XYZ file of C-alpha atoms in Angstrom:
454
model
C 142.446 -82.182 -85.185
C 139.757 -83.464 -82.925
C 138.895 -81.171 -80.188
C 140.610 -82.722 -76.820
C 137.795 -84.496 -74.548
C 137.243 -82.030 -71.548
C 136.487 -84.236 -68.560
C 133.857 -81.537 -66.567
C 132.824 -85.332 -64.872
C 136.241 -85.565 -63.308
C 136.789 -81.957 -62.207
C 134.597 -81.531 -59.468
C 133.148 -84.120 -56.677
C 129.732 -83.541 -55.448
C 130.643 -83.364 -50.909
C 127.644 -83.707 -48.127
C 126.058 -80.107 -48.655
C 126.396 -79.446 -52.356
C 129.863 -78.122 -51.426
C 131.939 -78.771 -55.619
C 135.177 -78.718 -55.480
C 138.247 -79.464 -57.393
C 139.897 -77.495 -60.731
C 143.317 -79.653 -60.795
C 141.305 -82.500 -62.824
C 141.073 -80.565 -66.159
C 144.985 -80.853 -65.821
C 145.518 -84.345 -65.174
C 148.818 -84.060 -66.519
C 150.277 -81.468 -64.354
C 152.042 -81.457 -60.926
C 152.969 -79.306 -58.208
C 155.511 -78.865 -56.626
C 156.532 -76.694 -54.102
C 160.398 -76.245 -51.718
C 161.383 -75.990 -48.734
C 160.881 -72.358 -48.563
C 157.002 -72.304 -48.940
C 156.134 -75.138 -46.486
C 157.758 -73.959 -43.652
C 156.126 -76.324 -41.119
C 157.545 -78.943 -43.372
C 161.384 -77.754 -42.487
C 163.099 -79.982 -40.256
C 161.499 -82.904 -40.703
C 162.994 -86.500 -42.220
C 161.471 -86.265 -45.634
C 159.776 -89.810 -45.004
C 157.232 -87.368 -42.323
C 155.519 -86.160 -45.102
C 152.043 -86.937 -45.650
C 149.800 -85.767 -48.195
C 145.471 -85.814 -47.561
C 142.415 -83.982 -49.439
C 139.097 -83.563 -48.372
C 136.453 -85.501 -50.032
C 132.914 -86.176 -48.586
C 133.798 -85.528 -44.967
C 136.233 -87.095 -44.905
C 139.815 -87.264 -45.051
C 141.210 -89.475 -47.736
C 145.955 -89.700 -47.622
C 146.939 -88.743 -51.591
C 150.907 -90.312 -52.793
C 153.734 -86.581 -51.529
C 157.044 -86.888 -52.632
C 160.502 -85.456 -51.304
C 163.258 -84.661 -53.459
C 166.807 -83.621 -51.814
C 168.046 -81.038 -53.698
C 171.773 -79.033 -52.723
C 174.278 -77.430 -54.320
C 176.771 -79.729 -55.402
C 180.225 -78.697 -57.364
C 179.996 -81.274 -60.578
C 183.501 -82.936 -60.199
C 181.511 -84.025 -56.963
C 179.987 -86.168 -59.308
C 182.918 -87.046 -61.564
C 184.544 -88.529 -58.320
C 186.529 -85.806 -58.649
C 188.526 -82.810 -56.679
C 186.591 -80.025 -57.014
C 185.822 -77.921 -60.593
C 184.450 -74.699 -58.450
C 181.089 -74.880 -61.057
C 178.510 -75.469 -57.850
C 174.408 -76.742 -59.558
C 171.066 -76.555 -57.433
C 170.382 -80.319 -58.361
C 169.059 -83.659 -56.734
C 171.278 -85.227 -55.070
C 171.152 -88.944 -55.022
C 173.500 -91.520 -52.432
C 173.455 -94.302 -55.664
C 175.660 -91.474 -57.272
C 178.629 -89.496 -56.369
C 176.749 -86.901 -55.916
C 175.858 -88.626 -52.915
C 173.151 -87.368 -49.741
C 171.977 -83.842 -48.902
C 174.499 -82.303 -46.412
C 171.297 -81.497 -44.497
C 169.207 -84.699 -44.671
C 166.151 -83.292 -43.265
C 163.911 -81.248 -45.467
C 165.164 -77.669 -46.173
C 164.436 -74.303 -48.237
C 165.744 -75.952 -51.429
C 164.075 -79.235 -51.215
C 160.920 -80.409 -53.087
C 157.926 -81.340 -52.127
C 155.993 -82.902 -55.434
C 151.874 -84.035 -55.321
C 149.758 -84.150 -58.538
C 147.475 -81.115 -58.674
C 144.391 -83.729 -59.854
C 144.431 -85.333 -55.970
C 142.900 -82.165 -54.793
C 139.831 -82.105 -52.605
C 137.893 -79.750 -51.054
C 138.557 -76.739 -48.114
C 138.571 -79.238 -44.763
C 136.657 -77.789 -42.055
C 139.090 -75.106 -39.850
C 140.312 -77.390 -36.889
C 139.881 -80.574 -38.995
C 142.768 -83.086 -38.858
C 143.611 -86.493 -39.633
C 144.897 -88.959 -37.446
C 148.332 -89.487 -37.075
C 149.631 -86.454 -38.077
C 151.575 -83.986 -35.801
C 149.899 -81.186 -34.542
C 150.615 -77.816 -36.029
C 152.354 -80.000 -38.300
C 149.906 -78.286 -41.088
C 149.939 -76.462 -43.991
C 146.967 -76.213 -47.130
C 147.955 -75.491 -50.573
C 145.516 -73.954 -52.446
C 145.602 -74.930 -56.311
C 144.143 -73.059 -58.801
C 143.957 -73.001 -62.889
C 143.207 -70.299 -64.905
C 142.135 -71.873 -67.636
C 140.192 -74.608 -66.149
C 137.267 -74.960 -63.479
C 137.065 -71.289 -61.400
C 136.669 -73.216 -57.933
C 140.115 -74.258 -56.775
C 141.017 -77.178 -54.833
C 143.245 -78.634 -51.989
C 145.717 -80.525 -50.303
C 146.988 -80.448 -47.283
C 149.857 -81.446 -46.187
C 151.922 -82.853 -42.306
C 154.276 -83.870 -40.208
C 153.228 -87.520 -39.219
C 153.817 -88.773 -35.932
C 153.406 -92.786 -37.114
C 154.433 -95.140 -40.059
C 151.707 -94.141 -42.674
C 153.248 -94.030 -46.432
C 154.022 -90.921 -48.119
C 153.161 -92.966 -51.372
C 149.700 -93.434 -49.196
C 150.104 -96.751 -51.091
C 149.638 -95.857 -55.255
C 153.016 -95.405 -57.288
C 152.778 -92.796 -60.239
C 155.220 -93.927 -61.833
C 157.915 -96.699 -62.294
C 161.946 -96.074 -62.976
C 164.245 -98.994 -63.104
C 167.642 -97.727 -64.238
C 169.654 -101.092 -65.603
C 172.841 -100.322 -66.349
C 174.729 -103.893 -67.808
C 177.790 -103.679 -65.945
C 176.085 -103.748 -62.477
C 176.405 -101.490 -59.943
C 176.577 -98.028 -60.251
C 179.720 -96.383 -58.162
C 181.623 -99.262 -58.992
C 181.628 -100.507 -62.892
C 180.681 -96.958 -64.804
C 183.064 -96.193 -67.181
C 183.311 -92.388 -65.582
C 186.184 -91.002 -68.899
C 185.083 -92.748 -71.601
C 181.680 -95.471 -72.396
C 179.576 -96.881 -73.619
C 177.728 -97.419 -70.471
C 174.876 -99.594 -71.981
C 171.846 -99.822 -69.412
C 168.333 -101.278 -70.206
C 166.595 -98.925 -68.642
C 162.985 -98.561 -68.092
C 160.555 -95.914 -67.216
C 156.786 -97.359 -66.662
C 153.450 -95.546 -65.978
C 149.920 -96.635 -66.843
C 149.904 -93.786 -70.435
C 153.471 -94.459 -71.729
C 157.267 -97.274 -71.229
C 159.522 -95.671 -71.970
C 163.239 -96.955 -72.642
C 166.973 -95.968 -72.613
C 170.427 -97.290 -73.264
C 172.659 -94.968 -72.607
C 173.412 -91.813 -71.079
C 172.399 -89.903 -74.341
C 170.548 -92.464 -75.828
C 166.789 -91.865 -75.073
C 165.539 -94.750 -77.860
C 161.825 -95.967 -76.831
C 158.651 -94.561 -76.811
C 154.821 -96.906 -76.409
C 151.966 -94.500 -75.790
C 149.029 -96.321 -73.319
C 146.587 -94.166 -72.848
C 143.028 -95.950 -73.551
C 142.611 -96.488 -77.407
C 146.488 -95.944 -78.261
C 148.211 -99.256 -80.561
C 151.276 -99.023 -77.738
C 153.569 -99.659 -80.860
C 156.956 -98.122 -80.155
C 157.619 -95.059 -82.477
C 160.383 -93.639 -81.524
C 163.816 -94.729 -82.725
C 165.566 -92.202 -81.229
C 165.696 -88.855 -79.550
C 168.570 -87.235 -81.812
C 171.071 -84.926 -80.899
C 173.253 -83.016 -83.716
C 175.292 -79.598 -84.564
C 173.421 -79.622 -88.777
C 171.467 -81.927 -90.579
C 174.378 -84.834 -91.507
C 177.527 -83.666 -89.959
C 178.026 -86.681 -88.174
C 181.147 -85.913 -85.767
C 178.611 -85.415 -82.254
C 175.569 -86.514 -81.450
C 173.533 -88.771 -78.867
C 176.498 -91.795 -79.015
C 179.646 -89.641 -78.938
C 178.375 -87.298 -76.167
C 177.636 -91.190 -74.114
C 180.962 -92.199 -75.505
C 182.995 -89.868 -74.246
C 183.477 -88.871 -70.699
C 180.170 -88.275 -68.484
C 178.580 -89.379 -65.326
C 174.821 -89.824 -63.683
C 173.667 -87.463 -60.937
C 170.492 -88.810 -60.051
C 168.194 -91.969 -60.657
C 165.374 -91.753 -58.637
C 161.562 -93.760 -58.614
C 159.010 -92.060 -56.429
C 155.264 -92.783 -55.752
C 154.695 -89.049 -57.474
C 157.456 -88.349 -60.287
C 161.013 -90.192 -61.284
C 164.030 -88.316 -61.812
C 167.474 -89.089 -64.247
C 169.882 -86.722 -64.788
C 173.367 -86.651 -65.881
C 176.262 -84.518 -67.030
C 179.001 -84.772 -70.155
C 178.200 -84.268 -73.733
C 181.814 -84.796 -75.424
C 184.241 -81.629 -75.003
C 181.189 -79.829 -72.956
C 181.563 -82.377 -69.593
C 179.270 -80.719 -67.525
C 175.738 -80.005 -70.039
C 173.378 -81.611 -68.187
C 170.158 -83.349 -68.848
C 167.173 -83.921 -66.724
C 164.047 -85.821 -66.821
C 161.486 -85.623 -64.972
C 158.848 -88.399 -65.743
C 154.977 -88.342 -63.799
C 152.323 -89.907 -65.004
C 151.309 -88.369 -67.620
C 153.565 -86.595 -68.645
C 157.581 -85.600 -68.899
C 159.589 -82.839 -68.942
C 163.509 -82.794 -70.651
C 165.368 -79.753 -69.150
C 169.156 -79.815 -71.278
C 171.122 -76.529 -69.589
C 174.290 -76.158 -72.328
C 177.511 -75.975 -71.160
C 180.323 -75.680 -73.357
C 182.679 -74.219 -75.257
C 181.491 -71.864 -78.439
C 179.652 -73.862 -81.261
C 178.387 -73.612 -84.599
C 175.136 -74.722 -83.864
C 172.381 -77.299 -81.994
C 169.602 -79.674 -83.060
C 167.567 -81.180 -80.370
C 165.315 -83.354 -82.220
C 162.577 -86.833 -82.625
C 163.532 -89.590 -85.242
C 159.574 -91.586 -85.130
C 160.000 -95.600 -85.272
C 158.445 -97.019 -89.330
C 156.439 -97.824 -86.612
C 154.829 -94.135 -86.288
C 153.199 -94.366 -90.339
C 149.765 -92.581 -90.515
C 150.370 -90.044 -87.747
C 149.644 -86.633 -88.580
C 152.937 -84.488 -87.363
C 151.512 -80.638 -87.197
C 152.834 -77.074 -84.935
C 152.002 -73.899 -84.309
C 153.552 -73.631 -88.135
C 151.359 -75.875 -89.503
C 148.102 -77.231 -87.797
C 146.733 -78.767 -89.937
C 150.218 -80.967 -90.272
C 151.231 -83.437 -92.303
C 151.430 -86.625 -92.728
C 154.177 -89.068 -90.854
C 154.839 -91.339 -94.036
C 158.797 -91.664 -94.970
C 158.292 -89.389 -98.136
C 159.211 -86.018 -98.379
C 157.442 -82.967 -97.062
C 157.456 -79.334 -97.446
C 156.036 -77.860 -93.834
C 156.705 -74.100 -92.730
C 159.883 -73.425 -90.795
C 160.371 -71.008 -88.464
C 160.519 -70.240 -84.398
C 158.464 -73.213 -82.261
C 156.334 -73.120 -79.821
C 154.752 -76.344 -79.550
C 154.259 -79.820 -81.737
C 152.425 -83.341 -82.604
C 152.229 -86.602 -83.593
C 148.548 -88.181 -83.492
C 147.134 -91.424 -85.229
C 145.839 -94.529 -84.225
C 149.439 -95.162 -82.179
C 148.518 -92.227 -79.776
C 149.171 -89.246 -79.444
C 152.692 -87.209 -77.908
C 152.299 -83.569 -77.635
C 155.494 -81.060 -77.147
C 155.912 -77.927 -75.695
C 159.349 -76.337 -75.967
C 160.695 -72.843 -73.740
C 163.985 -71.832 -73.622
C 165.824 -69.408 -71.539
C 169.095 -67.474 -72.889
C 171.105 -64.515 -72.232
C 172.810 -64.743 -75.676
C 172.049 -61.643 -78.109
C 170.239 -62.013 -81.042
C 168.954 -66.056 -80.223
C 166.669 -67.492 -83.055
C 165.856 -70.650 -83.938
C 163.994 -72.848 -85.921
C 161.651 -75.848 -86.906
C 163.979 -78.828 -88.920
C 161.238 -81.488 -90.224
C 162.694 -84.895 -92.188
C 160.479 -87.299 -93.159
C 162.679 -89.594 -96.026
C 162.963 -93.429 -95.491
C 165.536 -93.519 -97.813
C 168.114 -90.749 -97.119
C 168.899 -89.423 -100.665
C 171.726 -86.174 -100.166
C 174.116 -85.835 -97.337
C 171.930 -83.761 -95.557
C 168.988 -86.164 -94.899
C 171.622 -88.492 -93.595
C 170.930 -90.354 -89.416
C 173.926 -90.452 -87.810
C 172.409 -92.439 -85.443
C 169.089 -95.076 -85.568
C 167.513 -97.249 -87.657
C 168.810 -94.693 -91.045
C 166.073 -93.993 -91.627
C 163.939 -90.820 -91.213
C 160.554 -90.643 -89.739
C 158.847 -87.443 -88.436
C 161.973 -86.661 -87.749
C 161.257 -82.815 -86.247
C 162.651 -80.939 -83.428
C 163.830 -77.285 -82.774
C 166.774 -76.030 -84.522
C 169.528 -73.581 -83.808
C 171.466 -72.546 -86.302
C 173.556 -70.069 -85.157
C 177.047 -69.794 -83.502
C 176.475 -70.231 -79.713
C 178.944 -68.443 -77.633
C 180.360 -69.862 -74.346
C 178.236 -71.762 -72.395
C 180.854 -73.290 -69.937
C 181.827 -70.679 -66.591
C 185.054 -72.892 -66.411
C 186.874 -71.632 -69.482
C 186.026 -68.072 -69.008
C 183.354 -65.925 -69.493
C 180.251 -67.469 -70.103
C 176.687 -67.566 -71.702
C 173.336 -69.135 -70.377
C 171.582 -71.698 -72.731
C 168.999 -73.792 -70.655
C 166.108 -75.398 -73.212
C 162.759 -77.542 -71.995
C 160.740 -80.251 -74.081
C 157.480 -81.196 -72.103
C 155.908 -83.920 -73.513
C 151.952 -84.391 -73.268
C 151.228 -88.663 -73.473
C 147.563 -88.325 -75.298
C 145.096 -91.050 -76.004
C 144.045 -90.978 -80.235
C 142.918 -88.675 -81.466
C 142.702 -85.653 -78.002
C 146.565 -85.139 -78.959
C 146.509 -80.844 -78.100
C 149.379 -79.060 -78.710
C 147.685 -75.532 -77.957
C 146.037 -76.969 -74.882
C 148.953 -77.994 -73.648
C 151.140 -75.124 -74.593
C 148.459 -72.852 -73.056
C 149.175 -74.518 -69.939
C 153.004 -74.729 -69.498
C 151.949 -70.954 -70.101
C 149.563 -71.251 -67.014
C 150.761 -74.112 -64.737
C 149.064 -74.630 -61.532
C 148.198 -71.466 -58.841
C 149.753 -72.092 -55.548
C 149.148 -70.355 -52.629
C 150.278 -72.202 -49.012
C 148.599 -71.409 -45.946
C 150.368 -73.098 -42.674
C 146.792 -75.007 -40.754
C 146.501 -75.773 -37.212
C-alpha cells in the first residue's frame, strides 16, 4: 500500500507575528459535532441564528455551521400512527411524520456540526466579529492526538443580523427524489416498494439510492479518480444465498423515513422498517469526504445477519484489503480465499479511487462474535454464491457477518438486547486508501474543549 500523503502544508497557517495553528486540517474527513448541552450560551437561540467564525491572518472569517434539531420521538409517530411506547432520540423533520422539534429553539439535545479543517488560530481576548450578540460566544478548541500537536479554534456565536450560517458554502448536496411525489401524501407506509432517484453529491463522491434500503451507487470524485460507479449494492441477508430477507424485501415491507435533510455541513437520511423489524433503523450521515452509516437492530430473534458491499464490474482491478489481509486480493470476479476473522477495517483501491471502511459494533448480546465475509465470483457456482439482489455477480462482495443467533432486540415484544453497528466510509484518491489510519481516526476522534467567549 502506498503511504497516504500527509497534507502538512495545509495543516498549519502562518499568521502575522509567526503564530502557527491548525491541527485539524490533517483530518479533513472528520467533523466536530456538539450538543446544545455542551454550548449553553447558544441554548434558546433560533437555529438560524447560530454562526461560526475562525481567526486567521489577524481577521475574522466566517465558516459553515449547521444546527440539526433532535427530540425524543415515539416511533409510532414516524408511521403516522398512535404512540407505540417506543421512543428514540432522533432527528426531526417537518417533511416526514417525525415532525418538528417540540422546542423550535436550540435545546440541550440538538446537534451543532462543523468541520475540523475550518479551524484557525486562537483569537485575541475580547475580539468579536461584527454582527454577533455580545456575550454569546463559545470558543471551541480542537485537538488531534494523532497529528499536529497545535490546536485549532472555531468560535460559535448568536448573530444579530442576516448572516448565512453556511457562510455561502455547501459541503454536501442531498436530493431526495421520491418518484411518487411528496413524501407525506404519497409514500406507501404499509408496504412498498417506494421507488426513488435520490443522490448525495460532494466534491469527493456521489451516492445513489433507488428505495429506502436500496443503496446502489458510488462514484469516487477525489482527485485522479476515474469517476465510474463501483457499487452494485449495499446488501443485507441472513446468510449467503438465503434470499428470503434482503434489502429488497426490507424496502417492499412496511417502513417510513425519519429525516431527509441537506445542510451546508452534512446531509441526513434516516428510515425505519425491515420486514418483521418495523423499528429497525438506519441512519446515513454524509460529510464532504466521509459517510457514517448506523444501523440499530430492533427485531425478534433471528439466526444471524450480513451487512456487506457488493461492488460492480467497474470495480475490476481494484485491490481489496482488510485488517486480516493487509496485502490484499484483486477484485476481478475470480475466486479468492482471504483469511477470515473479526473485521476492524476494509478498503478497496485502484484507478477508480479509494474507499476505506471502519466497522464498529455496540451490543450487550452475550458472547457476541462476528467474522469477515468475502466473495469474488462473477459466475455464481453454488447456492451459497447466489446473488439475491443486484446484478447477479459478486465483485469483491465484503463486510461483516454475524453467524451466531441474535436474541430479540425489539423492546415492543418483550425483554430486548441491543445491537447497533456503525460503518464509517472514507472517500479517497487513488493509491491513498489507508484503512489502519482511518481506524485510528475513529478510535481517537478530534478532541474538543468548550470555553465561554465574551
